[in-house]
Coordinates of C-alpha atoms and ligand atoms in Angstrom, one line a residue:
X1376 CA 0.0 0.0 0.0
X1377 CA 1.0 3.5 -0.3
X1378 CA 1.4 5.9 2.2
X1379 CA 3.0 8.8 0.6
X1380 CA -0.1 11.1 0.1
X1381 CA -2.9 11.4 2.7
X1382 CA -6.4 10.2 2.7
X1383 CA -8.9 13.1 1.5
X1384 CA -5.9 15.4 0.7
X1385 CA -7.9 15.6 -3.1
X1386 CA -6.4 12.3 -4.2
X1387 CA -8.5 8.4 -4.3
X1388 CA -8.0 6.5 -1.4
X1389 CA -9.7 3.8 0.7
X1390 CA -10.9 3.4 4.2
X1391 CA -10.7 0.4 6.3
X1392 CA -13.0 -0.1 9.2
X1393 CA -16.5 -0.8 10.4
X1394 CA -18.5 0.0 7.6
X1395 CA -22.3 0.5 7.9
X1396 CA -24.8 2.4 5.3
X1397 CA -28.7 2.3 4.2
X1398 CA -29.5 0.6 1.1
X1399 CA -33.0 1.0 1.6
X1400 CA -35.2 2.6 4.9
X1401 CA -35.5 -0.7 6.1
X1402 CA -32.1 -2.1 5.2
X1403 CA -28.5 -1.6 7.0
X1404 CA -25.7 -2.2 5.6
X1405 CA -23.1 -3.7 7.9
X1406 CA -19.2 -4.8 6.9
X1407 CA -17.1 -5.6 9.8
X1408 CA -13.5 -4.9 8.8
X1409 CA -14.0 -4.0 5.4
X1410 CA -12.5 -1.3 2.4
X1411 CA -15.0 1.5 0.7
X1412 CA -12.7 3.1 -1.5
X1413 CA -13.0 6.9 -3.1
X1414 CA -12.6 7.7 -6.7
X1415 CA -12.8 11.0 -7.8
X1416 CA -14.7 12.3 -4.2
X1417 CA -17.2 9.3 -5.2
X1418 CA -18.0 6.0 -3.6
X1419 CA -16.7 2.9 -5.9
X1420 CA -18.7 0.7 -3.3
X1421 CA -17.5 -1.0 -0.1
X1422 CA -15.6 -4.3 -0.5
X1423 CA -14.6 -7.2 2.3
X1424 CA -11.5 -7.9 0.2
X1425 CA -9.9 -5.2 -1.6
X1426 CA -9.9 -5.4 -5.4
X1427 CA -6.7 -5.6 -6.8
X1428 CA -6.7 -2.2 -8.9
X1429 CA -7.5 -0.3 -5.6
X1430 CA -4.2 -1.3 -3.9
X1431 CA -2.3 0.9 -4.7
X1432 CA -4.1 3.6 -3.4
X1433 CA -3.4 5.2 -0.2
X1434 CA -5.4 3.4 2.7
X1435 CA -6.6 4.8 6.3
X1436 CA -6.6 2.3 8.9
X1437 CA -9.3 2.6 11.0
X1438 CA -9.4 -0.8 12.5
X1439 CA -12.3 -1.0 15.2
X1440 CA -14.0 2.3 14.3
X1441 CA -17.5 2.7 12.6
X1442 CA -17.2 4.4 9.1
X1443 CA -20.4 5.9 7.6
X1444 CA -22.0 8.1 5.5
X1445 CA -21.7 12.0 6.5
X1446 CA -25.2 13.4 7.9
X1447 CA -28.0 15.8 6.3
X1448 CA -29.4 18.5 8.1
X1449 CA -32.8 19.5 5.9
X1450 CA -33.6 22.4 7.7
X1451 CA -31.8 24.6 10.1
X1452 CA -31.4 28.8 10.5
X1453 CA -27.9 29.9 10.7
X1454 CA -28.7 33.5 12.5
X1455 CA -30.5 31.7 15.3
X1456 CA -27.4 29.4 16.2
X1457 CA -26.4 31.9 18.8
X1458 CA -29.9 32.0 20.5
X1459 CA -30.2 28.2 20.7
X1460 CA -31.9 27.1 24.3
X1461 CA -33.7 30.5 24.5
X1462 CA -37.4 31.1 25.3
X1463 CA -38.3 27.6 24.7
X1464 CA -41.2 27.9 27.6
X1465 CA -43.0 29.1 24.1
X1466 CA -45.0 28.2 21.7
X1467 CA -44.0 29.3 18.2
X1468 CA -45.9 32.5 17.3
X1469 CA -45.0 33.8 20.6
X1470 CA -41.3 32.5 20.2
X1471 CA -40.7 33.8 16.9
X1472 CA -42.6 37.4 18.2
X1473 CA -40.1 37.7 21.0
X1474 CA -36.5 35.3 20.4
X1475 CA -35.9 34.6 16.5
X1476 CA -37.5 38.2 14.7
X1477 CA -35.1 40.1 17.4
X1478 CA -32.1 38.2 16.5
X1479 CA -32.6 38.2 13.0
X1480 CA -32.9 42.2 12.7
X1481 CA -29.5 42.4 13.8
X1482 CA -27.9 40.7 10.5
X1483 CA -28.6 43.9 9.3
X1484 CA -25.5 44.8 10.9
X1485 CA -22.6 43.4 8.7
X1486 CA -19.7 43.2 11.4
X1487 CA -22.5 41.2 13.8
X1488 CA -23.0 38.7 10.9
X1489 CA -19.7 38.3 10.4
X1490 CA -19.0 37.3 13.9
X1491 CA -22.2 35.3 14.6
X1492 CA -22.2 33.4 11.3
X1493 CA -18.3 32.9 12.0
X1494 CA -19.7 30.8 15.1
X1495 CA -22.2 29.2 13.2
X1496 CA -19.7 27.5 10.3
X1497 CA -17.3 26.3 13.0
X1498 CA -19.5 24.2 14.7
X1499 CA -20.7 22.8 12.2
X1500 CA -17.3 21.7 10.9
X1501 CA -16.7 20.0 13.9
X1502 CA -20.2 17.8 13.8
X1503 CA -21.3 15.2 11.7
X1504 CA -23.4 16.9 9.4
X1505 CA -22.4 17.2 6.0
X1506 CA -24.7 18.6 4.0
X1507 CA -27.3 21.2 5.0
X1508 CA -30.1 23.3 4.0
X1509 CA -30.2 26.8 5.7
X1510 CA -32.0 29.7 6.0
X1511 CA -30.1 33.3 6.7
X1512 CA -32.2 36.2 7.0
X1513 CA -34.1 38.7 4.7
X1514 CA -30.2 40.6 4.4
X1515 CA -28.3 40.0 1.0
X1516 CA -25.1 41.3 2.3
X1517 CA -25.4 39.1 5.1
X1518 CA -26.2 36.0 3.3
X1519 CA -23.7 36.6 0.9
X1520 CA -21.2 35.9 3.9
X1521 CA -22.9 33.3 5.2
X1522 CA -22.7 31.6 2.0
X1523 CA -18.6 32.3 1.1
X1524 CA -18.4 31.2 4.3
X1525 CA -19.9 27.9 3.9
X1526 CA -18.5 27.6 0.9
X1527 CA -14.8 27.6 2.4
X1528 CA -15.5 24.7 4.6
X1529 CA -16.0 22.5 2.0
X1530 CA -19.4 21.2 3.5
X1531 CA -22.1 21.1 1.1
X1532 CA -25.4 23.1 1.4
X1533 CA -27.8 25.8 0.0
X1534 CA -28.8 28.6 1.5
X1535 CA -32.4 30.5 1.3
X1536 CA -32.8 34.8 1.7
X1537 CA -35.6 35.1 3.4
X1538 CA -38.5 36.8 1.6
X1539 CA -40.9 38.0 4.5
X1540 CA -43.3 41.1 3.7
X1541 CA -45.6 41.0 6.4
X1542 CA -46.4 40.4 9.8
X1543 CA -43.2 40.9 11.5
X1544 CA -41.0 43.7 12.9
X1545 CA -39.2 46.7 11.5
X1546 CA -35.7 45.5 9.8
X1547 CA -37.2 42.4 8.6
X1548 CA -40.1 43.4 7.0
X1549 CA -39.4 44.1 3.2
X1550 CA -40.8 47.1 1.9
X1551 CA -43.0 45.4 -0.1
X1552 CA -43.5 42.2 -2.7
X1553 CA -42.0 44.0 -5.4
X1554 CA -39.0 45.2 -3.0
X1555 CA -38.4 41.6 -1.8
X1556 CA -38.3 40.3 -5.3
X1557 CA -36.9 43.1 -6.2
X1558 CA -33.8 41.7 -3.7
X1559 CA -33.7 38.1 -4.1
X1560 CA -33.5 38.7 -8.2
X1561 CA -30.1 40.9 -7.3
X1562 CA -28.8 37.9 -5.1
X1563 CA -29.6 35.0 -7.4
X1564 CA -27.4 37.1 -10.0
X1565 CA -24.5 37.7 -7.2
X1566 CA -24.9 33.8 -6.6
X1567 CA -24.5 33.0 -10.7
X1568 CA -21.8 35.9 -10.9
X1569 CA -19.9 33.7 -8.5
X1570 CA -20.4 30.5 -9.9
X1571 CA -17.1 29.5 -10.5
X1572 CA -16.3 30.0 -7.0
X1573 CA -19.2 28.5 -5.4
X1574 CA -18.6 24.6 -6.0
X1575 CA -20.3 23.7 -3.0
X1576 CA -23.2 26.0 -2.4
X1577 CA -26.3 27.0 -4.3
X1578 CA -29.3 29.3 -3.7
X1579 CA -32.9 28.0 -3.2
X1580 CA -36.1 30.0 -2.6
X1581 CA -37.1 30.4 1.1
X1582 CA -40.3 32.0 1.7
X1583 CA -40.5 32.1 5.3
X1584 CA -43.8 30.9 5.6
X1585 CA -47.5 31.5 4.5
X1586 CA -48.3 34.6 7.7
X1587 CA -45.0 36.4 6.6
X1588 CA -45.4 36.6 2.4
X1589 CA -48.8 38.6 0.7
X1590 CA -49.8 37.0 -1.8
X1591 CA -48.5 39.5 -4.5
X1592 CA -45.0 38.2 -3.2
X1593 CA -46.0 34.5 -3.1
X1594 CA -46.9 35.2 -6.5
X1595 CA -43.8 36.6 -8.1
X1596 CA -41.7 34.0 -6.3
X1597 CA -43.6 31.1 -7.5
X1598 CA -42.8 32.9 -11.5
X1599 CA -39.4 33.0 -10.4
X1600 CA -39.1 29.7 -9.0
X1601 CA -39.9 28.9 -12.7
X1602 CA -37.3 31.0 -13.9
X1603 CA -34.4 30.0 -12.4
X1604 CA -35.7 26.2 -12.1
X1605 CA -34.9 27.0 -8.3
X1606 CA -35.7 24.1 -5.6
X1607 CA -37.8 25.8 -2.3
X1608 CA -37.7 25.4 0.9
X1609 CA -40.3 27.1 3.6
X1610 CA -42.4 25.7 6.5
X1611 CA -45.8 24.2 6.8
X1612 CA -48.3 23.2 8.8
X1613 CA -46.4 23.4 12.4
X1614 CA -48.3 24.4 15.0
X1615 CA -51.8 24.5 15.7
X1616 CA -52.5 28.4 16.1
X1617 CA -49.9 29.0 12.9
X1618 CA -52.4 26.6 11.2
X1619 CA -55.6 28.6 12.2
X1620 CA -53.9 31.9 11.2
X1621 CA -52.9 30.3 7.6
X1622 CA -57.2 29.6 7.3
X1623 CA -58.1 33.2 8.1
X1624 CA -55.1 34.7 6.3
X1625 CA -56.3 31.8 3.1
X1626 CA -60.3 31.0 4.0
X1627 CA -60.9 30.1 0.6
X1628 CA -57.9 27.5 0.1
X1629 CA -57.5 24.0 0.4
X1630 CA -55.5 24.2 3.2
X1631 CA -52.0 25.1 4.7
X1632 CA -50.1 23.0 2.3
X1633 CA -52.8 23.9 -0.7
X1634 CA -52.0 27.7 -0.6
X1635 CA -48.3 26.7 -1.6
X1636 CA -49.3 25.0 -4.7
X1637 CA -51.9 27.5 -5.8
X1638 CA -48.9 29.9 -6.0
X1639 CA -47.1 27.1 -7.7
X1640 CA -44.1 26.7 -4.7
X1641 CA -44.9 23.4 -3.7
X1642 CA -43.1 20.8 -5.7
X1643 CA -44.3 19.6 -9.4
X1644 CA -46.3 16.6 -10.9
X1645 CA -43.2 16.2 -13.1
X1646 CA -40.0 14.0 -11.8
X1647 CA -37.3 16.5 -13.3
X1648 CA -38.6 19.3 -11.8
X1649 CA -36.7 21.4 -8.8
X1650 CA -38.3 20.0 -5.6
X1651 CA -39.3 21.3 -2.4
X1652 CA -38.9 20.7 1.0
X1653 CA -41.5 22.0 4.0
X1654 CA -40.3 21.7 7.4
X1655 CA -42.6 20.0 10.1
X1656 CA -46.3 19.1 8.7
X1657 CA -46.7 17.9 12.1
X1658 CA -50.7 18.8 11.8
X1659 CA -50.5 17.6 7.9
X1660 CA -54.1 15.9 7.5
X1661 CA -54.4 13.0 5.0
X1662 CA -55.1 15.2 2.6
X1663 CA -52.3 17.4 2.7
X1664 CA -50.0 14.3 3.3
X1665 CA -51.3 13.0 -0.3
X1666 CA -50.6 16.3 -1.8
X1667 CA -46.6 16.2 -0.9
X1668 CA -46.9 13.0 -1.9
X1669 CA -48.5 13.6 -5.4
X1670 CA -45.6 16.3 -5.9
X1671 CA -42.7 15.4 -4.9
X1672 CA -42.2 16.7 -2.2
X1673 CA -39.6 16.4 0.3
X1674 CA -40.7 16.8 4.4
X1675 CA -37.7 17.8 7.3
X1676 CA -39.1 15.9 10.3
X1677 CA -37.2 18.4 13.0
X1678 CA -38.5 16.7 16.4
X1679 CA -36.3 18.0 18.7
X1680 CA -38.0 21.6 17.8
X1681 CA -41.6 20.1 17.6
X1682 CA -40.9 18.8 20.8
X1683 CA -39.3 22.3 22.7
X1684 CA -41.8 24.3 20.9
X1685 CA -44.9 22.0 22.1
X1686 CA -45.4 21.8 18.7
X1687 CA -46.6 18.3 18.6
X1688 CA -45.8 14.9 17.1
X1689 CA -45.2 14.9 13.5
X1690 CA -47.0 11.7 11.5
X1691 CA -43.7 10.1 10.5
X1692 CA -45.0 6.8 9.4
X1693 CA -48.0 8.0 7.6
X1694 CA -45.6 10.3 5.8
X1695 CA -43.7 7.1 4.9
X1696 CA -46.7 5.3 4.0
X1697 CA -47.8 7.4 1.8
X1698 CA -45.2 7.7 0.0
X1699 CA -43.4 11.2 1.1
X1700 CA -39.8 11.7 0.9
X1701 CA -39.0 12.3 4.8
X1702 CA -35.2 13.8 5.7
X1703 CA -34.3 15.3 9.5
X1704 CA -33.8 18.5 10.5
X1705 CA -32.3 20.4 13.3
X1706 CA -34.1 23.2 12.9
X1707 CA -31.7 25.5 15.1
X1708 CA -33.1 27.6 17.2
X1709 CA -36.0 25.7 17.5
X1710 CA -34.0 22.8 18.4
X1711 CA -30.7 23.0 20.2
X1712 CA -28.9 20.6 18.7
X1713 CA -27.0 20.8 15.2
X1714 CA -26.3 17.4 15.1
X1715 CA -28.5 14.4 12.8
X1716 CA -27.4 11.8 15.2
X1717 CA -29.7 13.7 17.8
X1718 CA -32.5 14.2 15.1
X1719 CA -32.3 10.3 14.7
X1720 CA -32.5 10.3 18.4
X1721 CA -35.3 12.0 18.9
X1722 CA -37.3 10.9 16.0
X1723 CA -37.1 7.1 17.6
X1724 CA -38.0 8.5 20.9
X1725 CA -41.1 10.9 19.5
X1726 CA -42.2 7.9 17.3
X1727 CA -43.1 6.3 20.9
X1728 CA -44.6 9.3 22.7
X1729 CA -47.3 9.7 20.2
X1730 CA -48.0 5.9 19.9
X1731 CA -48.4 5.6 23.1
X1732 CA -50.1 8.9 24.3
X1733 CA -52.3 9.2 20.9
X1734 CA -52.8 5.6 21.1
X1735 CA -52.5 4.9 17.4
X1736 CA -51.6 1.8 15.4
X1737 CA -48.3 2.9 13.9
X1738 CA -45.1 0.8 13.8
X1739 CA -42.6 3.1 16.1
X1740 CA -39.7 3.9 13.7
X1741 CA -36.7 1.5 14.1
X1742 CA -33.0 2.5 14.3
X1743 CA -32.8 1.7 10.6
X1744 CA -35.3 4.1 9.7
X1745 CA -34.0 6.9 11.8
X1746 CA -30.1 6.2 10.2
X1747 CA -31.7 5.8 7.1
X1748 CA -33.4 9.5 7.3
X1749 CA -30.9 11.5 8.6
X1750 CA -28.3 10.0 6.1
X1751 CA -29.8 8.7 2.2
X1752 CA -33.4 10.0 3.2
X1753 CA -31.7 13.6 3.2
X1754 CA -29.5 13.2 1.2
X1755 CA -32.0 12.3 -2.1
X1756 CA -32.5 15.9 -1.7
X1757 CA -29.0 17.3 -2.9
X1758 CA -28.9 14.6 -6.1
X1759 CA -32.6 16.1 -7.3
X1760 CA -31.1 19.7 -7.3
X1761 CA -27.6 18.3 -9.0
X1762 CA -25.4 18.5 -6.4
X1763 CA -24.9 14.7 -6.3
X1764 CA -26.8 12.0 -4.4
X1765 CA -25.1 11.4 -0.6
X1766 CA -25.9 9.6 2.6
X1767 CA -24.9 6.4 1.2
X1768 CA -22.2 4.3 -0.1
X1769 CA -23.9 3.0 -3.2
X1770 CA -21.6 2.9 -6.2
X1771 CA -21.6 6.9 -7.7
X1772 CA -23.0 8.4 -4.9
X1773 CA -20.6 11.5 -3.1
X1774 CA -18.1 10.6 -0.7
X1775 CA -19.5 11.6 1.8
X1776 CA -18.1 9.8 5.3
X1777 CA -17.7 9.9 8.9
X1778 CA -14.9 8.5 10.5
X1779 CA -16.7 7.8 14.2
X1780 CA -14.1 6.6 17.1
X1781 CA -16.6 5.3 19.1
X1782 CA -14.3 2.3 20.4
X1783 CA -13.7 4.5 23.3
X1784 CA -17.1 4.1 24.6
X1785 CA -17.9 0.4 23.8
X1786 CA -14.5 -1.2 24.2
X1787 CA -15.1 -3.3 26.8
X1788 CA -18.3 -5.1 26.2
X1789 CA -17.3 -6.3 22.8
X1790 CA -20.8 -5.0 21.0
X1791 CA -22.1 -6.2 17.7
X1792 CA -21.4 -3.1 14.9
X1793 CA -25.1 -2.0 14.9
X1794 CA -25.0 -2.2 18.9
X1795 CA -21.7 0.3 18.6
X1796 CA -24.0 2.4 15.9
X1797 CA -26.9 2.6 18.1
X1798 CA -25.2 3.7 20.9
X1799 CA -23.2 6.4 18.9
X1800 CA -26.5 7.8 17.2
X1801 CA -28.0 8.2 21.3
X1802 CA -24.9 9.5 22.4
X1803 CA -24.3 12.2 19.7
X1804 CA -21.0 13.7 21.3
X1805 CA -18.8 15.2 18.4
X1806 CA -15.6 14.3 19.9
X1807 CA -16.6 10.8 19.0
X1808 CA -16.3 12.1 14.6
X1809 CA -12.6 11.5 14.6
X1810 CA -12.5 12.4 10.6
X1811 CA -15.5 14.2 8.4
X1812 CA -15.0 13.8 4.3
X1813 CA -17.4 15.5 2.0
X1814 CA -17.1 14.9 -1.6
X1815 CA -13.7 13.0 -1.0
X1816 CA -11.9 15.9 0.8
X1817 CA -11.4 16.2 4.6
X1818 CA -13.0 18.4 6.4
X1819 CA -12.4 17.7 9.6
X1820 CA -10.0 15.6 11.7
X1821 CA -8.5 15.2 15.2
X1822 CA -7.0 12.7 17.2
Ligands
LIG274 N1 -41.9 29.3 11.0 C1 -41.6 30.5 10.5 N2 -40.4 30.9 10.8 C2 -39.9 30.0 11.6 C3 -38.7 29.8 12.3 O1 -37.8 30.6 12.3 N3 -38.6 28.7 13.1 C4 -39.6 27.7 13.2 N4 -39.4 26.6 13.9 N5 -40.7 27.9 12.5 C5 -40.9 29.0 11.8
LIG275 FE1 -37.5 26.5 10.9

């Protein structure tokens, strides 16, 4: 073997180790002691022997440590990481009222954004999440930073302006629809004038939600969604008074999720098209759940906010039933936790709760759904907006992986691979992600 160049230093290499992925949301991959090599920052499969015409690339040992794909976060806000664990004895409307606007209103302030958003990258470097969908605020200048400096760290993600025109404070309420467009036209051009430089990063369409865009601005975004061919990602159907708000502001719509698609920013009938993804639809009825079903679209469970926000329990299994795409989110500041593994935590442990306290007939999610949704459930997402398929080690698909050193906790007992999985997903402590690659490249690594 060679040894001369590094693993994830640009060139192909393989990784030896533990090696578990989804195939499937029922099916885990497991391959004690085995090889998944890298070609070209993509996965040429994972191997018990290695093939002859990958020896000699260079190898990382990691005998006794779990390798897996990297982690997708479908839906987080990157100016509320520094307000996570505030005002949580709130429901939303009150929380967003009196923590998140206030926050937000300072990215209007360049050098703040700067610093906050500086926080924001680092930590995310340093977890296992590899790829991410994010929301900044309604501030082009401040989302332009945000997203050079995602770009730098070599994660992979796309980031949404906020278009918000109503009901919400001074310094984040755009003039107007025509003022908000207006802004998010001039951004989409800044992203495409940087196109060369932004290999990892993309823009996609974030109206905040129904309350907070008139319809003249739903409107124009659903024509420019068309446009640009832009994917969309916004928030629906979350919590019961947000719901009842949506019907007065909507009365003679369909519902929550039906006001979307009238303005044509719900997903498409067609395969190709860009898709969307709505964070929560924890109060999605039947109907609405066929709806994201019949279009494509994509739903961020985020349980970790649904529970701090008393929003409720999502319908995760009728979701899956029906057909609907289903990633995790993290939903910072919402939720306080960045990490998937604790998404995949929590959506286990909320699967029970509302089992058991709404006493309905739904198979609790398994471990092998929860890995399965935070890794290749996400990461479908990327590959329909061409920024390759990930959360998997399927022949083709990015390579993106986790190095996880979780020996330290389970040395002693001698525990099956999925045992030492299971108890890394619950665990969730980022010292235990001893290397992060995304697209074949290191991001991160310590020792
Ligand atoms: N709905 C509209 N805006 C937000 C937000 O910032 N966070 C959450 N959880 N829900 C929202
Ligand atoms: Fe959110």
């Amino acid at each position: 073997m060679h040894t001369d160049s590094v693993a994830g230093d640009g060139g192909d290499f393989v990784i030896q180790g533990d090696i578990c992925w989804s195939t499937g949301p029922q099916t885990l991959e497991i391959k004690p002691d085995s090889f998944v090599v890298c070609k070209e920052g993509k996965s040429a499969g994972v191997f018990e022997k290695l093939p002859r015409q990958y020896a000699h690339l260079p190898l990382s040992q990691c005998h006794g440590k779990l390798i897996i794909p990297g982690l997708v976060d479908l839906h987080t806000h990157a100016p509320q990481f520094v307000n996570r664990g505030l005002g949580l004895d709130m429901e939303l409307l009150d929380w967003l009222e009196s923590h998140a606007f206030p926050e937000e209103v300072k990215y209007h302030n360049l050098a703040y954004a700067c610093k906050a958003y500086h926080f924001f990258v680092e930590h995310l470097k340093h977890g296992p999440n590899t790829r991410i969908l994010v929301y900044s605020t309604v501030h082009v200048p401040a989302t332009m930073v945000l997203m050079d400096m995602l770009e730098k760290s070599g994660l992979v993600s796309m980031v949404g302006k906020i278009n918000m025109d109503r009901n919400c404070p001074d310094g984040l309420r755009e003039e107007s629809a025509a003022a908000s467009l207006d802004a998010t036209r001039k951004w989409l051009d800044t992203c495409a004038a940087r196109k060369n430089e932004y290999v990892n990063i993309k823009p996609i369409l974030t109206p905040r939600f129904i309350p907070s865009c008139s319809d003249d601005l739903l409107r124009g975004l659903g024509a420019l969604r068309h446009e640009f061919n832009l994917p969309v990602q916004s928030h629906l159907s979350e919590n019961r008074k947000e719901v009842e708000w949506v019907k007065k502001l909507h009365p003679a719509s369909e519902g929550y999720g039906a006001v979307y698609r009238d303005f044509d920013l719900l997903g498409s009938a067609h395969k190709d098209a860009a898709p969307t993804v709505m964070a929560h639809c924890v109060w999605s009825d039947e109907k609405e759940i066929n709806l994201l079903s019949e279009r494509g679209v994509f739903v961020a469970h985020c349980p970790q906010s649904n529970a701090n926000l008393a929003s409720g329990i999502a319908p995760v299994r009728r979701l899956l039933n029906a057909g609907v795409s289903v990633g995790l989110g993290s939903d910072v500041a919402g939720g306080t936790n960045c990490s998937i593994f604790r998404a995949m935590s929590d959506a286990i442990q909320a699967s029970k709760l509302r089992r058991t306290l709404l006493n309905v007939d739904e198979k609790t999610l398994s471990l092998e759904e929860a890995f399965y949704l935070g890794t290749a459930g996400g990461g479908a997402f990327f590959g329909k907006v061409g920024m390759g398929y990930s959360g998997s080690f399927e022949p083709g698909s990015d390579f993106d992986a986790l190095v996880v050193h979780d020996n330290a906790l389970a040395d002693p007992f001698h525990l099956s691979v999925r045992a030492r999985l299971e108890q890394a997903i619950n665990i969730y402590d980022n010292h235990l992600i001893e290397a992060k690659y995304v697209r074949g490249k290191l991001v991160k690594f310590s020792q």
